[in-house]
Each structure stands twice: as structure tokens, then as C-alpha cells.
Amino acid sequence: DGGITQSPKYLFRKEGQNVTLSCEQNLNHDAMYWYRQDPGQGLRLIYYSQIVNDFQKGDIAEGYSVSREKKESFPLTVTSAQKNPTAFYLCASSPRGLGRDEQYFGPGTRLTVT
Amino acid sequence: DAKTTQPNSMESNEEEPVHLPCNHSTISGTDYIHWYRQLPSQGPEYVIHGLTSNVNNRMASLAIAEDRKSSTLILHRATLRDAAVYYCILNAGGTSYGKLTFGQGTILTVHP
């Protein structure tokens, strides 16, 4: 089955630790995205990538980092610099990253930092 | 980014049609109108999108006003599985790289 996988589903970390969230897609999509969702809120864009080895900051990139070394993979690292890292993190992809393309979302990773 | 305005919540009965409105008075000529829906603790699911003309797919229909300042998502026969938060989003063409800006959305409750 084609789709987007995120792992793990739940992640717990101590404050001050960096943590990396996995996102893999086998849809052969060029563009990939990371969003963050807080309780009762809509999604906010963290980073996006339209092509391998290139990525751009979204609206709330501070305290996060990404890499795009392979077309299928777009891991997100939540660093200790992120002041409020506890959230639901969603990865998405789209065929070409154009305005007319739909985005396909993964199941999400719920990160809790204490 | 152009913004959208949706009602906070709507209710419907099962097997009845549902019309979810969205206002986007500052829409630009290259903005596509997208609709996504999200169940609790799940990733959003694409529903439908369009530019100027009305659109139909297996999930829903999208009616776009002639001036494009508003649109309506139509679920022809609501089921309990359609209960979700529905987001109306403007996805800019050009160099926006398909960025989606999510608002608060409309919480749709479907009664049996």
C-alpha cells in the first residue's frame, strides 16, 4: 500500500533532550511537509521541502531542524531550543508541492516532553 | 496569506445533506480552495479542491461562488463517519510551494 508512515505514534522525552521524528513516504512525491498541532488548534507549518537536499522554513521553524537526503524521507528533529515541544506532529507529502496539489498526511506522532 | 472564515460548529442528521460554508473575501486569482477533514488524533484527510469551477468527487462537492469570495462544501448524505473537523484552506499557486495555512475549522456533529 502506498502512503506516509510516521514513527513512533507516541514519544516521551525529558526536557533538554533532542528527539528525531521519522517520516517516510512511498508515493514518489517530490514535496514533503512538517506541521505541528496543539490541542484545539489548526495545524501550523514547521518546515517544507520541495526537492531532495532543499528545504525551507515554515511559520514556526525555531527550535526545529530537518534534512532531506532521500526523496522518501524527511525526518524532523525537535531540539532542546524548542520552548514548548509537547504537541502532535504531522508529516505530509504532495506530488509537486504546487497550490493545486492535494496533500497526504501521515498518522502523526504525539510528543510529550516533561 | 489570504484567510478563511468558517463557523465554529455545525450539526446534521444522518443521511441528510450538509452544507459547510467558507468565506475567503481576500482570495487572490491564483489561490486554490482546498478542503480537508480531521478526526481526533488522526492526520487530516484531503476532501476536495478547486479553483473556479464547481467540483465533484466521490466524497463531496465543492460549490464556488462566481466572485470566488466564498465556497461551500457539500456532503450529499451525511454519515456518522463524516463527523470531523472540516478545514477550508486557500493554497496559493505560484511560488508558495503548496503551503497550507489551517484555521480553526468547523466541527461537524452528525446525529443518528
PDB file of C-alpha atoms in Angstrom:
ATOM      1  CA  ASP A   1       0.000   0.000   0.000  1.00  0.00           C
ATOM      2  CA  GLY A   2       1.235   3.488  -0.811  1.00  0.00           C
ATOM      3  CA  GLY A   3       1.211   6.082   1.896  1.00  0.00           C
ATOM      4  CA  ILE A   4       3.022   8.016   4.589  1.00  0.00           C
ATOM      5  CA  THR A   5       4.317   6.432   7.736  1.00  0.00           C
ATOM      6  CA  GLN A   6       5.348   8.203  10.898  1.00  0.00           C
ATOM      7  CA  SER A   7       7.013   6.589  13.819  1.00  0.00           C
ATOM      8  CA  PRO A   8       6.636   6.245  16.653  1.00  0.00           C
ATOM      9  CA  LYS A   9       2.978   7.026  17.350  1.00  0.00           C
ATOM     10  CA  TYR A  10       3.766   8.187  20.894  1.00  0.00           C
ATOM     11  CA  LEU A  11       7.092   9.553  22.101  1.00  0.00           C
ATOM     12  CA  PHE A  12       8.159  10.647  25.546  1.00  0.00           C
ATOM     13  CA  ARG A  13      11.291  12.627  26.277  1.00  0.00           C
ATOM     14  CA  LYS A  14      12.898  14.525  29.104  1.00  0.00           C
ATOM     15  CA  GLU A  15      13.346  18.247  28.803  1.00  0.00           C
ATOM     16  CA  GLY A  16      16.708  19.189  27.313  1.00  0.00           C
ATOM     17  CA  GLN A  17      16.969  16.175  25.017  1.00  0.00           C
ATOM     18  CA  ASN A  18      16.844  16.334  21.254  1.00  0.00           C
ATOM     19  CA  VAL A  19      14.426  13.935  19.586  1.00  0.00           C
ATOM     20  CA  THR A  20      14.001  12.908  15.947  1.00  0.00           C
ATOM     21  CA  LEU A  21      10.629  12.070  14.418  1.00  0.00           C
ATOM     22  CA  SER A  22      10.549   9.816  11.395  1.00  0.00           C
ATOM     23  CA  CYS A  23       8.519  10.391   8.223  1.00  0.00           C
ATOM     24  CA  GLU A  24       8.657   8.108   5.195  1.00  0.00           C
ATOM     25  CA  GLN A  25       6.555   8.119   2.019  1.00  0.00           C
ATOM     26  CA  ASN A  26       6.403   5.673  -0.879  1.00  0.00           C
ATOM     27  CA  LEU A  27       4.151   7.799  -3.071  1.00  0.00           C
ATOM     28  CA  ASN A  28       7.053   9.134  -5.147  1.00  0.00           C
ATOM     29  CA  HIS A  29       6.052  12.654  -4.138  1.00  0.00           C
ATOM     30  CA  ASP A  30       8.514  15.488  -4.568  1.00  0.00           C
ATOM     31  CA  ALA A  31       7.276  17.694  -1.730  1.00  0.00           C
ATOM     32  CA  MET A  32       7.129  16.930   1.974  1.00  0.00           C
ATOM     33  CA  TYR A  33       5.957  18.963   4.942  1.00  0.00           C
ATOM     34  CA  TRP A  34       6.024  19.009   8.734  1.00  0.00           C
ATOM     35  CA  TYR A  35       3.193  20.503  10.757  1.00  0.00           C
ATOM     36  CA  ARG A  36       2.578  20.930  14.443  1.00  0.00           C
ATOM     37  CA  GLN A  37      -0.856  20.823  16.072  1.00  0.00           C
ATOM     38  CA  ASP A  38      -1.657  21.957  19.600  1.00  0.00           C
ATOM     39  CA  PRO A  39      -4.893  20.959  21.384  1.00  0.00           C
ATOM     40  CA  GLY A  40      -7.971  22.559  19.824  1.00  0.00           C
ATOM     41  CA  GLN A  41      -5.911  24.356  17.203  1.00  0.00           C
ATOM     42  CA  GLY A  42      -5.308  24.054  13.497  1.00  0.00           C
ATOM     43  CA  LEU A  43      -2.028  22.856  12.017  1.00  0.00           C
ATOM     44  CA  ARG A  44       0.984  25.152  11.732  1.00  0.00           C
ATOM     45  CA  LEU A  45       3.765  24.638   9.200  1.00  0.00           C
ATOM     46  CA  ILE A  46       7.246  23.966  10.589  1.00  0.00           C
ATOM     47  CA  TYR A  47       9.340  23.090   7.519  1.00  0.00           C
ATOM     48  CA  TYR A  48       8.769  22.031   3.953  1.00  0.00           C
ATOM     49  CA  SER A  49      10.845  20.557   1.176  1.00  0.00           C
ATOM     50  CA  GLN A  50      10.055  20.569  -2.499  1.00  0.00           C
ATOM     51  CA  ILE A  51      13.081  18.611  -3.628  1.00  0.00           C
ATOM     52  CA  VAL A  52      15.867  16.453  -2.240  1.00  0.00           C
ATOM     53  CA  ASN A  53      18.608  18.382  -0.444  1.00  0.00           C
ATOM     54  CA  ASP A  54      16.488  21.523  -0.256  1.00  0.00           C
ATOM     55  CA  PHE A  55      14.076  22.691   2.424  1.00  0.00           C
ATOM     56  CA  GLN A  56      12.522  25.928   3.622  1.00  0.00           C
ATOM     57  CA  LYS A  57      11.393  27.259   6.981  1.00  0.00           C
ATOM     58  CA  GLY A  58       7.696  27.466   7.616  1.00  0.00           C
ATOM     59  CA  ASP A  59       5.897  29.683  10.104  1.00  0.00           C
ATOM     60  CA  ILE A  60       7.298  28.174  13.307  1.00  0.00           C
ATOM     61  CA  ALA A  61      10.734  26.737  12.469  1.00  0.00           C
ATOM     62  CA  GLU A  62      12.585  27.952  15.574  1.00  0.00           C
ATOM     63  CA  GLY A  63      13.843  25.046  17.660  1.00  0.00           C
ATOM     64  CA  TYR A  64      13.414  22.512  14.856  1.00  0.00           C
ATOM     65  CA  SER A  65      15.687  21.119  12.164  1.00  0.00           C
ATOM     66  CA  VAL A  66      15.124  18.842   9.169  1.00  0.00           C
ATOM     67  CA  SER A  67      17.037  17.017   6.452  1.00  0.00           C
ATOM     68  CA  ARG A  68      16.015  15.715   3.064  1.00  0.00           C
ATOM     69  CA  GLU A  69      18.756  13.372   1.893  1.00  0.00           C
ATOM     70  CA  LYS A  70      16.357  10.978   0.177  1.00  0.00           C
ATOM     71  CA  LYS A  71      13.130  11.621  -1.677  1.00  0.00           C
ATOM     72  CA  GLU A  72      11.241   9.189   0.551  1.00  0.00           C
ATOM     73  CA  SER A  73      12.382  10.515   3.910  1.00  0.00           C
ATOM     74  CA  PHE A  74      12.001  13.829   5.757  1.00  0.00           C
ATOM     75  CA  PRO A  75      12.976  13.450   9.430  1.00  0.00           C
ATOM     76  CA  LEU A  76      12.264  16.236  11.912  1.00  0.00           C
ATOM     77  CA  THR A  77      14.483  16.909  14.921  1.00  0.00           C
ATOM     78  CA  VAL A  78      12.964  18.710  17.865  1.00  0.00           C
ATOM     79  CA  THR A  79      15.874  20.348  19.630  1.00  0.00           C
ATOM     80  CA  SER A  80      16.221  21.461  23.215  1.00  0.00           C
ATOM     81  CA  ALA A  81      15.852  25.037  21.936  1.00  0.00           C
ATOM     82  CA  GLN A  82      12.166  24.455  21.219  1.00  0.00           C
ATOM     83  CA  LYS A  83      10.443  26.016  24.221  1.00  0.00           C
ATOM     84  CA  ASN A  84       7.128  24.137  24.048  1.00  0.00           C
ATOM     85  CA  PRO A  85       7.813  20.872  22.217  1.00  0.00           C
ATOM     86  CA  THR A  86       4.842  18.884  23.534  1.00  0.00           C
ATOM     87  CA  ALA A  87       2.437  18.636  20.583  1.00  0.00           C
ATOM     88  CA  PHE A  88       1.003  16.423  17.862  1.00  0.00           C
ATOM     89  CA  TYR A  89       3.365  16.362  14.856  1.00  0.00           C
ATOM     90  CA  LEU A  90       2.102  15.613  11.377  1.00  0.00           C
ATOM     91  CA  CYS A  91       4.046  14.882   8.227  1.00  0.00           C
ATOM     92  CA  ALA A  92       2.557  15.310   4.760  1.00  0.00           C
ATOM     93  CA  SER A  93       3.567  14.978   1.130  1.00  0.00           C
ATOM     94  CA  SER A  94       2.255  16.197  -2.193  1.00  0.00           C
ATOM     95  CA  PRO A  95       3.144  15.283  -5.771  1.00  0.00           C
ATOM     96  CA  ARG A  96       4.898  18.500  -6.762  1.00  0.00           C
ATOM     97  CA  GLY A  97       4.255  20.915  -3.909  1.00  0.00           C
ATOM     98  CA  LEU A  98       2.053  23.127  -6.052  1.00  0.00           C
ATOM     99  CA  GLY A  99      -1.055  25.026  -4.983  1.00  0.00           C
ATOM    100  CA  ARG A 100      -3.285  22.731  -6.981  1.00  0.00           C
ATOM    101  CA  ASP A 101      -1.873  19.553  -5.414  1.00  0.00           C
ATOM    102  CA  GLU A 102      -3.567  17.811  -2.544  1.00  0.00           C
ATOM    103  CA  GLN A 103      -1.525  16.858   0.489  1.00  0.00           C
ATOM    104  CA  TYR A 104      -1.488  13.401   2.015  1.00  0.00           C
ATOM    105  CA  PHE A 105      -0.934  13.199   5.746  1.00  0.00           C
ATOM    106  CA  GLY A 106       0.614  10.580   7.961  1.00  0.00           C
ATOM    107  CA  PRO A 107      -0.992   9.335  11.189  1.00  0.00           C
ATOM    108  CA  GLY A 108       1.052  11.683  13.351  1.00  0.00           C
ATOM    109  CA  THR A 109       3.431  11.407  16.300  1.00  0.00           C
ATOM    110  CA  ARG A 110       2.341  12.659  19.694  1.00  0.00           C
ATOM    111  CA  LEU A 111       5.392  14.002  21.515  1.00  0.00           C
ATOM    112  CA  THR A 112       5.332  14.614  25.243  1.00  0.00           C
ATOM    113  CA  VAL A 113       8.276  16.339  26.898  1.00  0.00           C
ATOM    114  CA  THR A 114       8.453  16.504  30.681  1.00  0.00           C
TER     115      THR A 114
ATOM    116  CA  ASP B   1      -1.694  34.762   3.323  1.00  0.00           C
ATOM    117  CA  ALA B   2      -5.356  35.083   2.458  1.00  0.00           C
ATOM    118  CA  LYS B   3      -7.545  33.908   5.317  1.00  0.00           C
ATOM    119  CA  THR B   4     -10.751  31.923   5.523  1.00  0.00           C
ATOM    120  CA  THR B   5     -13.690  32.230   7.905  1.00  0.00           C
ATOM    121  CA  GLN B   6     -15.782  29.219   8.901  1.00  0.00           C
ATOM    122  CA  PRO B   7     -18.488  28.655  11.506  1.00  0.00           C
ATOM    123  CA  ASN B   8     -17.113  27.087  14.662  1.00  0.00           C
ATOM    124  CA  SER B   9     -19.583  24.211  14.588  1.00  0.00           C
ATOM    125  CA  MET B  10     -22.472  22.712  12.670  1.00  0.00           C
ATOM    126  CA  GLU B  11     -24.839  19.834  13.245  1.00  0.00           C
ATOM    127  CA  SER B  12     -26.592  17.478  10.897  1.00  0.00           C
ATOM    128  CA  ASN B  13     -28.680  14.359  10.960  1.00  0.00           C
ATOM    129  CA  GLU B  14     -27.531  11.147   9.375  1.00  0.00           C
ATOM    130  CA  GLU B  15     -28.445  10.716   5.701  1.00  0.00           C
ATOM    131  CA  GLU B  16     -29.241  14.398   5.281  1.00  0.00           C
ATOM    132  CA  PRO B  17     -27.176  16.778   3.119  1.00  0.00           C
ATOM    133  CA  VAL B  18     -24.700  19.080   4.831  1.00  0.00           C
ATOM    134  CA  HIS B  19     -23.562  22.442   3.505  1.00  0.00           C
ATOM    135  CA  LEU B  20     -20.371  23.737   5.120  1.00  0.00           C
ATOM    136  CA  PRO B  21     -19.720  27.401   4.267  1.00  0.00           C
ATOM    137  CA  CYS B  22     -16.408  29.185   3.959  1.00  0.00           C
ATOM    138  CA  ASN B  23     -15.716  32.871   3.354  1.00  0.00           C
ATOM    139  CA  HIS B  24     -12.478  33.980   1.733  1.00  0.00           C
ATOM    140  CA  SER B  25     -13.038  37.556   0.687  1.00  0.00           C
ATOM    141  CA  THR B  26      -9.312  38.308   0.175  1.00  0.00           C
ATOM    142  CA  ILE B  27      -8.689  35.372  -2.148  1.00  0.00           C
ATOM    143  CA  SER B  28      -6.278  36.034  -4.993  1.00  0.00           C
ATOM    144  CA  GLY B  29      -6.602  34.831  -8.541  1.00  0.00           C
ATOM    145  CA  THR B  30      -4.078  32.009  -8.112  1.00  0.00           C
ATOM    146  CA  ASP B  31      -5.404  30.637  -4.801  1.00  0.00           C
ATOM    147  CA  TYR B  32      -6.883  27.155  -4.903  1.00  0.00           C
ATOM    148  CA  ILE B  33      -9.662  26.384  -2.419  1.00  0.00           C
ATOM    149  CA  HIS B  34      -8.911  23.185  -0.528  1.00  0.00           C
ATOM    150  CA  TRP B  35     -10.963  21.250   1.994  1.00  0.00           C
ATOM    151  CA  TYR B  36      -9.540  18.764   4.467  1.00  0.00           C
ATOM    152  CA  ARG B  37     -11.128  16.994   7.397  1.00  0.00           C
ATOM    153  CA  GLN B  38      -9.630  15.595  10.564  1.00  0.00           C
ATOM    154  CA  LEU B  39     -10.796  13.021  13.070  1.00  0.00           C
ATOM    155  CA  PRO B  40      -9.476  13.194  16.655  1.00  0.00           C
ATOM    156  CA  SER B  41      -5.858  12.096  16.989  1.00  0.00           C
ATOM    157  CA  GLN B  42      -5.536  11.428  13.257  1.00  0.00           C
ATOM    158  CA  GLY B  43      -3.872  13.231  10.395  1.00  0.00           C
ATOM    159  CA  PRO B  44      -6.056  15.402   8.151  1.00  0.00           C
ATOM    160  CA  GLU B  45      -7.656  13.774   5.136  1.00  0.00           C
ATOM    161  CA  TYR B  46      -7.932  15.525   1.782  1.00  0.00           C
ATOM    162  CA  VAL B  47     -11.560  16.021   0.712  1.00  0.00           C
ATOM    163  CA  ILE B  48     -11.684  18.184  -2.399  1.00  0.00           C
ATOM    164  CA  HIS B  49     -10.244  21.291  -4.022  1.00  0.00           C
ATOM    165  CA  GLY B  50     -10.994  23.683  -6.861  1.00  0.00           C
ATOM    166  CA  LEU B  51     -10.031  26.963  -8.466  1.00  0.00           C
ATOM    167  CA  THR B  52     -13.032  28.496 -10.198  1.00  0.00           C
ATOM    168  CA  SER B  53     -15.478  25.835 -11.292  1.00  0.00           C
ATOM    169  CA  ASN B  54     -17.603  23.611  -9.092  1.00  0.00           C
ATOM    170  CA  VAL B  55     -16.027  20.238  -8.429  1.00  0.00           C
ATOM    171  CA  ASN B  56     -17.389  16.800  -7.598  1.00  0.00           C
ATOM    172  CA  ASN B  57     -15.659  13.693  -6.342  1.00  0.00           C
ATOM    173  CA  ARG B  58     -16.673  10.530  -4.553  1.00  0.00           C
ATOM    174  CA  MET B  59     -16.538  12.206  -1.153  1.00  0.00           C
ATOM    175  CA  ALA B  60     -18.178  15.575  -1.699  1.00  0.00           C
ATOM    176  CA  SER B  61     -18.969  18.511  -3.947  1.00  0.00           C
ATOM    177  CA  LEU B  62     -17.430  21.958  -3.865  1.00  0.00           C
ATOM    178  CA  ALA B  63     -19.517  24.923  -4.932  1.00  0.00           C
ATOM    179  CA  ILE B  64     -17.503  28.085  -5.581  1.00  0.00           C
ATOM    180  CA  ALA B  65     -19.178  31.479  -5.793  1.00  0.00           C
ATOM    181  CA  GLU B  66     -18.803  33.340  -9.055  1.00  0.00           C
ATOM    182  CA  ASP B  67     -16.689  36.059  -7.398  1.00  0.00           C
ATOM    183  CA  ARG B  68     -14.720  33.324  -5.555  1.00  0.00           C
ATOM    184  CA  LYS B  69     -15.136  35.134  -2.240  1.00  0.00           C
ATOM    185  CA  SER B  70     -16.944  32.166  -0.724  1.00  0.00           C
ATOM    186  CA  SER B  71     -17.382  28.462  -1.217  1.00  0.00           C
ATOM    187  CA  THR B  72     -19.474  25.624   0.163  1.00  0.00           C
ATOM    188  CA  LEU B  73     -18.512  22.040   0.812  1.00  0.00           C
ATOM    189  CA  ILE B  74     -21.486  19.757   0.240  1.00  0.00           C
ATOM    190  CA  LEU B  75     -21.754  16.307   1.761  1.00  0.00           C
ATOM    191  CA  HIS B  76     -24.715  14.820  -0.042  1.00  0.00           C
ATOM    192  CA  ARG B  77     -25.738  12.279   2.585  1.00  0.00           C
ATOM    193  CA  ALA B  78     -24.021  12.650   5.928  1.00  0.00           C
ATOM    194  CA  THR B  79     -22.965   9.518   7.756  1.00  0.00           C
ATOM    195  CA  LEU B  80     -21.642   9.116  11.273  1.00  0.00           C
ATOM    196  CA  ARG B  81     -18.182   8.671   9.748  1.00  0.00           C
ATOM    197  CA  ASP B  82     -18.382  12.232   8.405  1.00  0.00           C
ATOM    198  CA  ALA B  83     -18.254  13.691  11.921  1.00  0.00           C
ATOM    199  CA  ALA B  84     -14.940  15.559  11.970  1.00  0.00           C
ATOM    200  CA  VAL B  85     -13.315  18.981  11.928  1.00  0.00           C
ATOM    201  CA  TYR B  86     -13.511  20.418   8.409  1.00  0.00           C
ATOM    202  CA  TYR B  87     -10.875  22.905   7.291  1.00  0.00           C
ATOM    203  CA  CYS B  88     -11.293  25.290   4.381  1.00  0.00           C
ATOM    204  CA  ILE B  89      -7.851  26.391   3.208  1.00  0.00           C
ATOM    205  CA  LEU B  90      -6.508  28.626   0.465  1.00  0.00           C
ATOM    206  CA  ASN B  91      -3.484  27.088  -1.176  1.00  0.00           C
ATOM    207  CA  ALA B  92      -1.619  29.683  -3.161  1.00  0.00           C
ATOM    208  CA  GLY B  93      -0.270  28.870  -6.562  1.00  0.00           C
ATOM    209  CA  GLY B  94       2.917  30.356  -7.838  1.00  0.00           C
ATOM    210  CA  THR B  95       5.886  30.029  -5.523  1.00  0.00           C
ATOM    211  CA  SER B  96       4.101  29.140  -2.293  1.00  0.00           C
ATOM    212  CA  TYR B  97       5.242  25.508  -2.529  1.00  0.00           C
ATOM    213  CA  GLY B  98       1.769  24.300  -1.674  1.00  0.00           C
ATOM    214  CA  LYS B  99       1.800  25.751   1.819  1.00  0.00           C
ATOM    215  CA  LEU B 100      -1.428  25.076   3.707  1.00  0.00           C
ATOM    216  CA  THR B 101      -2.488  27.554   6.386  1.00  0.00           C
ATOM    217  CA  PHE B 102      -5.008  25.891   8.678  1.00  0.00           C
ATOM    218  CA  GLY B 103      -7.573  27.925  10.621  1.00  0.00           C
ATOM    219  CA  GLN B 104      -9.817  26.653  13.406  1.00  0.00           C
ATOM    220  CA  GLY B 105     -12.132  24.750  11.110  1.00  0.00           C
ATOM    221  CA  THR B 106     -15.779  23.715  11.561  1.00  0.00           C
ATOM    222  CA  ILE B 107     -16.637  20.910  13.959  1.00  0.00           C
ATOM    223  CA  LEU B 108     -19.336  18.835  12.269  1.00  0.00           C
ATOM    224  CA  THR B 109     -21.549  16.723  14.521  1.00  0.00           C
ATOM    225  CA  VAL B 110     -23.733  14.101  12.852  1.00  0.00           C
ATOM    226  CA  HIS B 111     -26.699  12.772  14.815  1.00  0.00           C
ATOM    227  CA  PRO B 112     -28.013   9.257  14.211  1.00  0.00           C
TER     228      PRO B 112
END
